[in-house]
Coordinates of C-alpha atoms and ligand atoms in Angstrom, one line a residue:
X251 CA -2.3 -35.2 -6.7
X252 CA -1.0 -33.3 -9.7
X253 CA 1.8 -30.9 -9.3
X254 CA 0.6 -27.7 -7.6
X255 CA -1.3 -25.4 -10.0
X256 CA -3.5 -22.4 -9.4
X257 CA -6.4 -20.7 -11.1
X258 CA -6.1 -17.1 -12.0
X259 CA -8.2 -14.6 -10.1
X260 CA -11.3 -15.2 -12.2
X261 CA -14.8 -14.2 -11.1
X262 CA -16.1 -16.9 -8.8
X263 CA -18.9 -19.2 -9.5
X264 CA -19.2 -20.1 -5.8
X265 CA -22.9 -19.9 -5.0
X266 CA -22.2 -18.3 -1.6
X267 CA -20.1 -15.6 -3.2
X268 CA -22.7 -14.8 -5.7
X269 CA -25.3 -14.7 -3.0
X270 CA -23.2 -12.2 -1.1
X271 CA -23.9 -9.6 -3.7
X272 CA -27.6 -10.1 -3.7
X273 CA -28.2 -9.8 0.0
X274 CA -28.2 -13.3 1.5
X275 CA -26.5 -12.6 4.7
X276 CA -27.8 -15.4 6.9
X277 CA -24.9 -17.7 7.9
X278 CA -27.2 -20.7 7.8
X279 CA -28.4 -20.0 4.2
X280 CA -28.8 -23.1 2.1
X281 CA -26.0 -22.0 -0.2
X282 CA -23.6 -21.7 2.7
X283 CA -24.8 -25.0 4.2
X284 CA -24.3 -26.8 0.9
X285 CA -20.9 -25.2 0.4
X286 CA -19.8 -26.0 3.9
X287 CA -20.7 -29.6 3.5
X288 CA -18.3 -29.8 0.5
X289 CA -15.4 -28.4 2.5
X290 CA -13.9 -29.7 5.6
X291 CA -12.7 -26.3 6.5
X292 CA -13.5 -22.7 5.6
X293 CA -9.9 -21.5 5.9
X294 CA -6.6 -23.4 6.1
X295 CA -3.7 -21.3 7.4
X296 CA -0.2 -22.4 6.7
X297 CA 2.0 -21.5 9.6
X298 CA 1.3 -20.9 13.3
X299 CA 3.7 -17.9 13.8
X300 CA 2.2 -14.7 15.2
X301 CA 0.5 -13.8 12.0
X302 CA -1.2 -17.2 11.5
X303 CA -2.3 -17.5 15.1
X304 CA -3.8 -13.9 15.1
X305 CA -5.6 -14.6 11.8
X306 CA -7.0 -17.9 13.2
X307 CA -8.4 -16.1 16.2
X308 CA -9.9 -13.3 14.2
X309 CA -11.7 -15.8 11.9
X310 CA -13.0 -17.7 14.9
X311 CA -14.7 -14.6 16.2
X312 CA -17.0 -15.1 13.2
X313 CA -17.4 -18.8 13.6
X314 CA -15.3 -19.6 10.6
X315 CA -14.0 -23.2 10.6
X316 CA -10.2 -22.8 10.7
X317 CA -7.3 -25.2 10.6
X318 CA -3.8 -24.0 11.2
X319 CA -1.0 -26.3 9.8
X320 CA 2.4 -25.8 11.4
X321 CA 5.5 -27.5 10.1
X322 CA 7.3 -27.5 13.4
X323 CA 6.3 -30.1 16.0
X324 CA 7.3 -27.8 18.9
X325 CA 7.0 -24.0 19.3
X326 CA 10.1 -22.0 18.4
X327 CA 12.8 -21.9 21.1
X328 CA 14.9 -18.9 20.0
X329 CA 14.0 -16.4 22.7
X330 CA 14.2 -13.3 20.5
X331 CA 12.9 -10.4 22.5
X332 CA 10.5 -8.5 20.3
X333 CA 8.6 -5.3 21.0
X334 CA 4.9 -4.9 20.6
X335 CA 4.4 -1.3 19.4
X336 CA 1.5 1.0 20.2
X337 CA -0.8 -0.1 17.4
X338 CA -0.3 -3.8 18.2
X339 CA -1.0 -3.1 21.8
X340 CA -4.2 -1.3 20.8
X341 CA -5.3 -4.3 18.7
X342 CA -4.7 -6.6 21.7
X343 CA -6.8 -4.3 23.8
X344 CA -9.5 -4.3 21.2
X345 CA -9.8 -8.1 21.5
X346 CA -9.4 -8.2 25.3
X347 CA -6.0 -9.8 25.1
X348 CA -3.8 -7.1 26.5
X349 CA -4.3 -7.9 30.2
X350 CA -3.2 -11.4 29.4
X351 CA -0.1 -10.4 27.5
X352 CA 1.1 -7.4 29.5
X353 CA 2.3 -9.4 32.6
X354 CA 4.7 -11.4 30.4
X355 CA 6.5 -8.3 29.0
X356 CA 8.4 -5.2 30.2
X357 CA 7.1 -1.8 29.5
X358 CA 9.6 0.6 28.1
X359 CA 9.2 4.2 27.0
X360 CA 8.0 4.8 23.4
X361 CA 11.3 6.2 22.1
X362 CA 14.6 5.3 20.5
X363 CA 13.0 3.2 17.9
X364 CA 14.1 5.0 14.8
X365 CA 17.7 3.8 13.9
X366 CA 18.1 3.5 17.7
X367 CA 18.5 7.3 18.0
X368 CA 17.9 8.0 21.7
X369 CA 15.4 10.7 22.3
X370 CA 12.7 11.2 24.9
X371 CA 9.2 10.1 23.8
X372 CA 7.6 13.0 21.9
X373 CA 4.6 14.9 23.1
X374 CA 1.3 14.3 21.4
X375 CA 1.2 10.5 21.4
X376 CA -2.5 10.1 21.3
X377 CA -2.9 6.6 22.8
X378 CA -3.8 5.0 26.1
X379 CA -1.0 2.5 25.3
X380 CA 1.9 4.8 24.5
X381 CA 4.7 2.4 25.4
X382 CA 6.7 -0.5 24.0
X383 CA 6.1 -3.9 25.5
X384 CA 9.3 -6.0 25.3
X385 CA 8.3 -9.6 25.2
X386 CA 10.0 -12.9 24.1
X387 CA 8.6 -13.9 20.7
X388 CA 7.9 -17.5 21.8
X389 CA 5.7 -16.1 24.6
X390 CA 3.6 -13.9 22.3
X391 CA 3.3 -16.8 19.9
X392 CA 2.1 -19.1 22.6
X393 CA -0.4 -16.6 24.0
X394 CA -1.8 -16.0 20.5
X395 CA -2.0 -19.7 19.7
X396 CA -3.8 -20.4 23.0
X397 CA -6.2 -17.6 22.3
X398 CA -7.0 -19.0 18.8
X399 CA -7.5 -22.5 20.2
X400 CA -9.7 -21.2 23.0
X401 CA -11.8 -19.6 20.3
X402 CA -12.1 -22.9 18.5
X403 CA -9.3 -22.9 15.9
X404 CA -7.7 -26.3 15.3
X405 CA -3.9 -26.3 15.2
X406 CA -2.1 -29.3 13.9
X407 CA 1.7 -29.3 14.4
X408 CA 4.3 -31.3 12.5
X409 CA 2.4 -30.9 9.2
X410 CA 3.9 -28.8 6.4
X411 CA 1.9 -27.5 3.4
X412 CA 3.7 -28.9 0.3
X413 CA 1.3 -28.2 -2.5
X414 CA -2.2 -27.0 -3.4
X415 CA -4.6 -26.7 -6.3
X416 CA -7.4 -24.2 -6.4
X417 CA -10.6 -24.2 -8.4
X418 CA -13.7 -22.2 -8.4
X419 CA -15.1 -23.7 -5.2
X420 CA -12.0 -24.1 -3.0
X421 CA -8.5 -25.2 -2.5
X422 CA -7.1 -28.7 -2.1
X423 CA -4.1 -28.6 0.1
X424 CA -1.4 -31.3 0.0
X425 CA 0.7 -31.9 3.1
X426 CA 4.3 -33.1 3.0
X427 CA 3.2 -36.6 4.2
X428 CA 0.7 -36.9 1.3
X429 CA -2.5 -36.2 3.2
X430 CA -5.0 -33.9 1.3
X431 CA -7.3 -31.5 2.9
X432 CA -10.0 -29.3 1.4
X433 CA -11.0 -25.7 2.3
X434 CA -12.6 -22.7 0.8
X435 CA -9.5 -20.5 1.2
X436 CA -5.8 -20.9 2.0
X437 CA -3.7 -18.3 3.7
X438 CA 0.1 -18.5 3.6
X439 CA 1.4 -17.2 6.9
X440 CA 4.4 -19.4 6.5
X441 CA 7.2 -16.8 6.9
X442 CA 9.8 -15.2 4.7
X443 CA 10.6 -18.4 2.8
X444 CA 6.9 -19.0 2.2
X445 CA 6.1 -22.2 0.4
X446 CA 2.6 -20.9 -0.4
X447 CA 4.0 -17.8 -2.0
X448 CA 6.5 -19.8 -4.1
X449 CA 3.9 -22.2 -5.3
X450 CA 1.6 -19.4 -6.2
X451 CA 4.4 -18.0 -8.4
X452 CA 4.0 -14.6 -6.9
X453 CA 7.1 -12.4 -7.4
X454 CA 9.0 -11.3 -4.3
X455 CA 11.2 -8.5 -5.7
X456 CA 13.5 -6.4 -3.6
X457 CA 17.1 -6.4 -2.4
X458 CA 19.0 -9.5 -1.2
X459 CA 20.8 -9.3 2.1
X460 CA 23.8 -6.9 2.2
X461 CA 24.8 -7.6 5.7
X462 CA 24.1 -10.6 8.0
X463 CA 24.2 -10.7 11.8
X464 CA 24.7 -13.4 14.4
X465 CA 22.4 -13.4 17.4
X466 CA 22.2 -15.7 20.3
X467 CA 21.9 -16.1 24.1
X468 CA 24.7 -17.4 26.2
X469 CA 26.6 -17.2 29.6
X470 CA 29.5 -14.8 30.0
X471 CA 32.7 -15.2 32.1
X472 CA 33.3 -11.6 33.3
X473 CA 31.4 -9.2 35.6
X474 CA 28.6 -7.1 34.3
X475 CA 30.3 -3.8 35.1
X476 CA 33.3 -4.7 32.9
X477 CA 31.0 -5.7 30.0
X478 CA 28.8 -2.6 30.3
X479 CA 31.7 -0.1 30.0
X480 CA 33.3 -1.9 27.0
X481 CA 30.0 -2.3 25.2
X482 CA 28.9 1.3 25.7
X483 CA 32.2 2.5 24.1
X484 CA 31.9 0.2 21.1
X485 CA 28.2 1.0 20.5
X486 CA 29.1 4.7 19.9
X487 CA 30.3 3.6 16.5
X488 CA 29.1 0.0 16.0
X489 CA 25.3 -0.1 16.0
X490 CA 25.2 -3.8 14.9
X491 CA 26.7 -5.0 18.1
X492 CA 25.4 -5.6 21.6
X493 CA 26.0 -7.8 24.6
X494 CA 23.3 -7.2 27.1
X495 CA 21.5 -9.1 29.9
X496 CA 18.6 -11.2 28.8
X497 CA 17.5 -12.8 32.0
X498 CA 19.1 -14.3 35.1
X499 CA 22.8 -15.0 34.1
X500 CA 22.1 -15.0 30.4
X501 CA 23.3 -12.5 27.8
X502 CA 21.9 -11.6 24.4
X503 CA 24.7 -11.2 21.9
X504 CA 24.6 -9.5 18.5
X505 CA 27.6 -9.4 16.2
X506 CA 28.1 -9.0 12.4
X507 CA 28.3 -12.3 10.6
X508 CA 30.7 -11.0 7.9
X509 CA 33.7 -13.2 7.5
X510 CA 32.6 -16.0 9.7
X511 CA 30.4 -19.0 9.4
X512 CA 29.1 -20.5 6.2
X513 CA 25.6 -19.2 5.3
X514 CA 24.5 -22.8 4.7
X515 CA 25.6 -23.9 8.2
X516 CA 24.1 -23.0 11.5
X517 CA 26.4 -20.6 13.4
X518 CA 28.6 -21.9 16.2
X519 CA 29.8 -20.5 19.5
X520 CA 33.3 -20.1 18.0
X521 CA 31.8 -17.8 15.3
X522 CA 30.5 -15.5 18.1
X523 CA 33.9 -15.7 20.0
X524 CA 35.8 -14.8 16.9
X525 CA 33.6 -11.8 16.2
X526 CA 33.6 -10.6 19.8
X527 CA 37.4 -10.6 19.8
X528 CA 37.6 -8.8 16.5
X529 CA 35.3 -6.0 17.7
X530 CA 35.9 -5.8 21.4
X531 CA 39.3 -7.3 21.8
X532 CA 37.9 -10.0 24.1
X533 CA 35.2 -12.7 23.9
X534 CA 34.0 -11.9 27.4
X535 CA 34.4 -15.6 28.2
X536 CA 31.1 -16.5 26.5
X537 CA 30.0 -20.1 26.9
X538 CA 26.9 -22.4 27.3
X539 CA 24.8 -21.0 24.4
X540 CA 21.0 -21.4 24.7
X541 CA 20.4 -20.8 21.0
X542 CA 22.3 -19.2 18.1
X543 CA 20.9 -17.8 14.9
X544 CA 21.8 -15.9 11.8
X545 CA 19.7 -13.3 10.0
X546 CA 20.1 -10.9 7.1
X547 CA 18.7 -7.6 6.0
X548 CA 17.0 -8.7 2.8
X549 CA 14.2 -6.4 1.9
X550 CA 11.4 -7.8 -0.3
X551 CA 7.7 -7.3 -1.0
X552 CA 5.3 -9.7 -2.6
X553 CA 3.9 -8.5 -5.9
X554 CA 0.4 -9.6 -4.9
X555 CA -1.2 -10.6 -1.6
X556 CA -4.0 -12.6 -3.3
X557 CA -4.4 -15.0 -6.2
X558 CA -7.9 -16.3 -6.3
X559 CA -8.6 -18.2 -3.1
X560 CA -5.1 -18.1 -1.8
X561 CA -3.7 -15.1 0.2
X562 CA -0.5 -14.1 1.9
X563 CA 0.1 -12.4 5.2
X564 CA 3.0 -11.5 7.5
X565 CA 6.6 -12.3 6.6
X566 CA 5.2 -14.5 3.7
X567 CA 4.3 -11.2 2.0
X568 CA 7.1 -8.9 3.2
X569 CA 10.6 -9.1 4.7
X570 CA 12.9 -6.4 5.9
X571 CA 15.7 -5.9 8.4
X572 CA 14.6 -6.1 12.1
X573 CA 15.6 -2.5 12.8
X574 CA 12.8 -0.7 14.6
X575 CA 11.2 -4.1 15.5
X576 CA 8.4 -3.9 13.1
X577 CA 8.0 -7.3 11.4
X578 CA 5.9 -9.2 13.9
X579 CA 3.8 -6.1 14.4
X580 CA 3.2 -5.7 10.7
X581 CA 2.2 -9.3 10.4
X582 CA -0.2 -9.2 13.3
X583 CA -1.8 -6.1 11.8
X584 CA -2.1 -7.8 8.4
X585 CA -4.0 -10.5 10.1
X586 CA -6.3 -8.0 11.9
X587 CA -7.1 -6.4 8.6
X588 CA -7.7 -9.6 6.7
X589 CA -9.6 -11.6 9.4
X590 CA -13.0 -9.9 9.3
X591 CA -13.0 -9.4 5.6
X592 CA -12.3 -13.1 4.9
X593 CA -14.8 -14.0 7.5
X594 CA -17.4 -11.8 5.8
X595 CA -16.8 -13.5 2.5
X596 CA -17.3 -16.9 4.1
X597 CA -20.3 -15.8 6.1
X598 CA -21.8 -14.6 2.8
X599 CA -22.2 -10.9 3.5
X600 CA -19.0 -9.4 2.1
X601 CA -19.5 -6.7 -0.5
X602 CA -17.9 -7.8 -3.8
X603 CA -14.7 -5.7 -3.4
X604 CA -14.1 -6.1 0.3
X605 CA -11.5 -8.8 0.1
X606 CA -9.5 -6.8 -2.4
X607 CA -9.2 -4.0 0.0
X608 CA -6.9 -6.2 2.0
X609 CA -4.1 -5.8 -0.5
X610 CA -5.1 -2.2 -1.4
X611 CA -4.7 -1.2 2.3
X612 CA -1.9 -3.4 3.6
X613 CA 0.6 -3.5 0.7
X614 CA 1.3 0.2 0.8
X615 CA 1.7 0.0 4.6
X616 CA 4.4 -2.7 4.1
X617 CA 6.0 -0.7 1.3
X618 CA 6.4 2.2 3.8
X619 CA 7.8 -0.1 6.5
X620 CA 10.3 -1.5 4.0
X621 CA 11.3 2.1 3.1
X622 CA 11.8 3.1 6.7
X623 CA 14.0 0.1 7.4
X624 CA 16.1 0.9 4.3
X625 CA 16.6 4.4 5.7
X626 CA 17.4 3.2 9.1
X627 CA 19.9 0.7 7.7
X628 CA 21.8 3.5 6.0
X629 CA 21.9 5.4 9.3
X630 CA 23.5 2.4 11.0
X631 CA 26.5 2.4 8.6
X632 CA 29.8 3.3 10.0
X633 CA 30.7 5.3 6.8
X634 CA 31.5 9.0 7.6
X635 CA 28.7 10.2 5.3
X636 CA 26.1 8.1 6.9
X637 CA 27.4 9.0 10.4
X638 CA 27.0 12.7 9.4
X639 CA 23.4 12.2 8.3
X640 CA 22.8 10.4 11.5
X641 CA 24.1 13.3 13.5
X642 CA 21.9 15.7 11.5
X643 CA 18.8 13.6 12.0
X644 CA 19.7 13.3 15.7
X645 CA 19.6 17.1 15.9
X646 CA 16.3 17.3 13.9
X647 CA 14.6 14.9 16.2
X648 CA 14.9 17.5 18.9
X649 CA 11.9 19.1 17.1
X650 CA 9.0 17.3 18.6
X651 CA 7.1 17.2 15.3
X652 CA 10.0 15.3 13.6
X653 CA 10.4 12.9 16.6
X654 CA 6.6 12.3 16.6
X655 CA 6.5 11.7 12.8
X656 CA 9.2 9.0 12.9
X657 CA 7.6 7.4 16.0
X658 CA 4.2 7.2 14.3
X659 CA 5.8 5.4 11.4
X660 CA 7.4 2.7 13.6
X661 CA 4.4 2.3 15.9
X662 CA 1.8 2.2 13.0
X663 CA -0.5 4.7 14.7
X664 CA -0.1 7.2 11.8
X665 CA -1.7 4.9 9.2
X666 CA -4.5 6.4 7.2
X667 CA -6.2 4.0 4.7
X668 CA -7.5 5.6 1.5
X669 CA -11.3 5.5 1.9
X670 CA -11.8 8.4 -0.5
X671 CA -12.2 12.1 0.1
X672 CA -13.3 13.1 3.6
X673 CA -12.1 14.6 6.9
X674 CA -8.6 13.7 8.1
X675 CA -10.0 11.2 10.6
X676 CA -11.6 9.1 7.8
X677 CA -9.5 5.9 7.3
X678 CA -7.5 6.5 10.5
X679 CA -7.7 4.4 13.7
X680 CA -9.8 5.8 16.5
X681 CA -7.7 5.8 19.8
X682 CA -9.2 4.1 22.8
X683 CA -11.2 6.7 24.6
X684 CA -13.3 6.9 27.7
X685 CA -17.0 6.2 27.1
X686 CA -19.9 6.1 29.6
X687 CA -19.6 2.3 29.5
X688 CA -15.9 2.2 30.2
X689 CA -13.3 2.1 27.4
X690 CA -14.2 2.2 23.7
X691 CA -12.0 -0.7 22.8
X692 CA -13.9 -2.8 25.3
X693 CA -16.8 -2.7 22.9
X694 CA -14.8 -4.2 20.0
X695 CA -13.9 -7.6 21.6
X696 CA -16.3 -9.5 19.3
X697 CA -14.8 -8.1 16.1
X698 CA -18.0 -6.4 14.9
X699 CA -18.5 -3.0 13.4
X700 CA -19.6 -0.1 15.8
X701 CA -21.6 3.0 15.2
X702 CA -20.8 5.7 17.8
X703 CA -23.8 8.0 17.6
X704 CA -23.8 11.3 19.4
X705 CA -27.0 12.4 17.6
X706 CA -28.9 9.4 19.2
X707 CA -31.2 9.3 16.2
X708 CA -29.4 7.1 13.7
X709 CA -30.0 3.3 13.2
X710 CA -27.9 0.4 12.0
X711 CA -31.2 -1.4 11.1
X712 CA -30.6 -4.4 8.9
X713 CA -26.9 -4.5 9.7
X714 CA -27.5 -5.1 13.4
X715 CA -26.2 -8.6 13.1
X716 CA -22.8 -7.2 12.1
X717 CA -22.7 -3.7 13.5
X718 CA -23.3 -2.6 17.1
X719 CA -24.8 0.8 17.9
X720 CA -23.8 3.0 20.8
X721 CA -25.9 6.1 21.4
X722 CA -24.4 9.1 23.3
X723 CA -21.0 7.4 23.6
X724 CA -18.6 10.0 24.7
X725 CA -17.8 13.7 25.1
X726 CA -14.3 13.0 23.7
X727 CA -15.6 12.4 20.2
X728 CA -15.8 15.8 18.4
X729 CA -17.8 14.7 15.4
X730 CA -21.5 13.7 15.4
X731 CA -21.2 10.0 14.5
X732 CA -18.5 7.6 13.5
X733 CA -18.7 4.2 12.0
X734 CA -15.9 1.9 13.0
X735 CA -14.9 -1.2 11.1
X736 CA -14.0 -4.3 13.2
X737 CA -10.3 -3.3 12.9
X738 CA -11.0 0.0 14.6
X739 CA -10.6 2.2 11.5
X740 CA -13.0 5.0 10.8
X741 CA -15.2 4.0 7.9
X742 CA -17.6 7.0 7.9
X743 CA -18.2 10.3 9.7
X744 CA -21.5 12.2 9.5
X745 CA -25.0 12.6 10.8
X746 CA -27.2 11.6 7.8
X747 CA -29.1 8.3 7.9
X748 CA -29.0 7.7 4.1
X749 CA -25.3 8.5 3.9
X750 CA -24.8 6.1 6.8
X751 CA -26.8 3.3 5.1
X752 CA -24.7 3.8 1.9
X753 CA -21.5 3.3 3.9
X754 CA -22.9 0.4 5.9
X755 CA -23.6 -1.3 2.5
X756 CA -20.1 -0.4 1.3
X757 CA -18.4 -2.1 4.2
X758 CA -20.9 -4.6 5.6
X759 CA -22.9 -5.7 2.5
X760 CA -26.6 -5.7 2.1
X761 CA -28.9 -5.4 5.1
X762 CA -30.4 -8.6 6.4
X763 CA -34.0 -7.3 6.2
Ligands
FAD288 C1 16.7 -10.7 15.2 C2 15.3 -10.4 14.9 C3 14.7 -9.5 15.8 C4 13.3 -9.2 15.5 N1 12.7 -8.3 16.3 C5 11.5 -7.9 16.1 C6 10.8 -7.0 16.9 O1 11.3 -6.4 17.9 N2 9.5 -6.6 16.6 C7 8.9 -7.2 15.5 O2 7.7 -6.8 15.3 N3 9.5 -8.1 14.7 C8 10.7 -8.4 15.0 N4 11.3 -9.4 14.2 C9 10.6 -9.9 13.0 C10 9.6 -11.0 13.5 O3 10.4 -12.0 14.1 C11 8.9 -11.6 12.2 O4 8.5 -10.5 11.4 C12 7.7 -12.5 12.6 O5 8.2 -13.7 13.2 C13 6.8 -12.8 11.4 O6 5.8 -13.6 11.8 P1 5.0 -14.5 10.8 O7 4.0 -15.3 11.6 O8 4.6 -13.8 9.6 O9 6.2 -15.5 10.3 P2 7.0 -16.6 11.1 O10 7.2 -16.1 12.5 O11 8.2 -16.9 10.3 O12 6.1 -17.9 11.2 C14 5.9 -18.7 10.1 C15 5.5 -20.1 10.6 O13 5.2 -20.9 9.5 C16 5.8 -22.2 9.7 N5 5.9 -22.7 8.3 C17 6.9 -22.5 7.4 N6 6.6 -23.2 6.3 C18 5.5 -23.9 6.5 C19 4.8 -24.8 5.7 N7 5.2 -25.1 4.4 N8 3.7 -25.4 6.2 C20 3.3 -25.1 7.5 N9 4.0 -24.3 8.3 C21 5.1 -23.6 7.8 C22 7.1 -21.9 10.4 O14 7.5 -23.0 11.1 C23 6.6 -20.8 11.4 O15 6.2 -21.3 12.6 C24 12.7 -9.7 14.4 C25 13.3 -10.6 13.6 C26 14.6 -11.0 13.8 C27 15.3 -11.9 12.9

């Protein structure tokens, strides 16, 4: 294979893609059949972290042939506890996954996310899932991977994407061991150091890490009460420090990395002991580490999420400090936004511009997350000025509106995609609500569009292979009709059939008949 190259985002000559603009929506169209025969896979995903696994599952809902290539032979072992925030819990509920995930986590109040400023959860959190689910990252990764495999995705471990070439029809992917595979699209979900992004030549501007932290799990040699009192006192001024129980007999430890351990080398237990003594005056007798890691607060955003047939999602597209616990959530939500659009392209019914809306919608969301982590990072500084701003914000958060505004940022329930002029609800998510048939999100498990029709006289007609129709759904809906995209965002509000048809075309392509 030649050194990796890529073709610029030129108009495609792919017969299926041209068909998509002239109304051939049948998956078994001859163009699609021919094209499928040329490609072993429709989509290859590099990386089986949470983003890659979620994307694979979303694509499988639409019968897309997916291969996930994961560099590591075994799932990750670092038991970092992450939090699933409200919007991610809603996505899991939309696909029928939440009941499976919830027993593995611990529900905590939806509060104290912004710069760890402790406040009660604000009023007005309009969600059935208004809590944080604390869950070990390896568990959520395993559950998402299992879900993808159950839906028919292939996952091959121990195989790293090392190069690729794209042309008008597809992408040839080269693995580190020399094997070559062919697919119609490649998605880099391969984390912050993404090989796919680097090979694409996509810029990743931003700020390098200013501070680094050490995090790990280990045993301690002193009683819990002794630890709790010391830690509480230190945390009044040191936000980048904790020592807290993380399971039976195990403690999670976070300390600044400054001054110890070489960046190029994995951290050692001695590094942790040294830092604990420097901050707390004791190393608490820590011993028997389960795992140790080092991470920084670099903040970067990819210039582009797509070049031709190659796309980026999750940490491959954006990195930022873990404050507020948003990275995994953001990646999973990227996958949720991209999945049905890429599937539509492959199934042949995507309107021409649909795939471009992925970057148009998700890059500004990532930009806003990067910004809120920048702000939170400043608020964690021990400098007197930053501490004064922190005290001021702490006061302001007593106003419910301020508290709610910040919480919506972190939990991603305040997102409004720009779908053009219209009522405030347009472009926003619709919360799960009671309907006569149960819960609204229960109707979205298959990843299809949904028309909620209180007028009971509208039709989805030729789009019924992609969009479900529910007449007289709920008294909670205070507009006549709503068209939901497969990701649960409101694509249209109204009561006029022609207007509806125009919007069905905009989001779901040409009607089948
Ligand atoms: C200390 C800490 C705490 C955090 N807490 C939270 C939290 O509470 N909430 C939250 O939402 N986020 C949190 N995050 C962030 C979260 O861990 C990441 O944002 C998340 O893992 C990103 O998922 P991903 O699938 O995009 O990338 P990754 O999880 O990095 O997965 C990428 C995968 O790609 C594989 N890979 C890499 N290169 C290749 C290749 N060439 N070919 C094939 N496979 C490849 C890797 O092995 C890996 O499995 C935290 C991060 C840190 C460091």
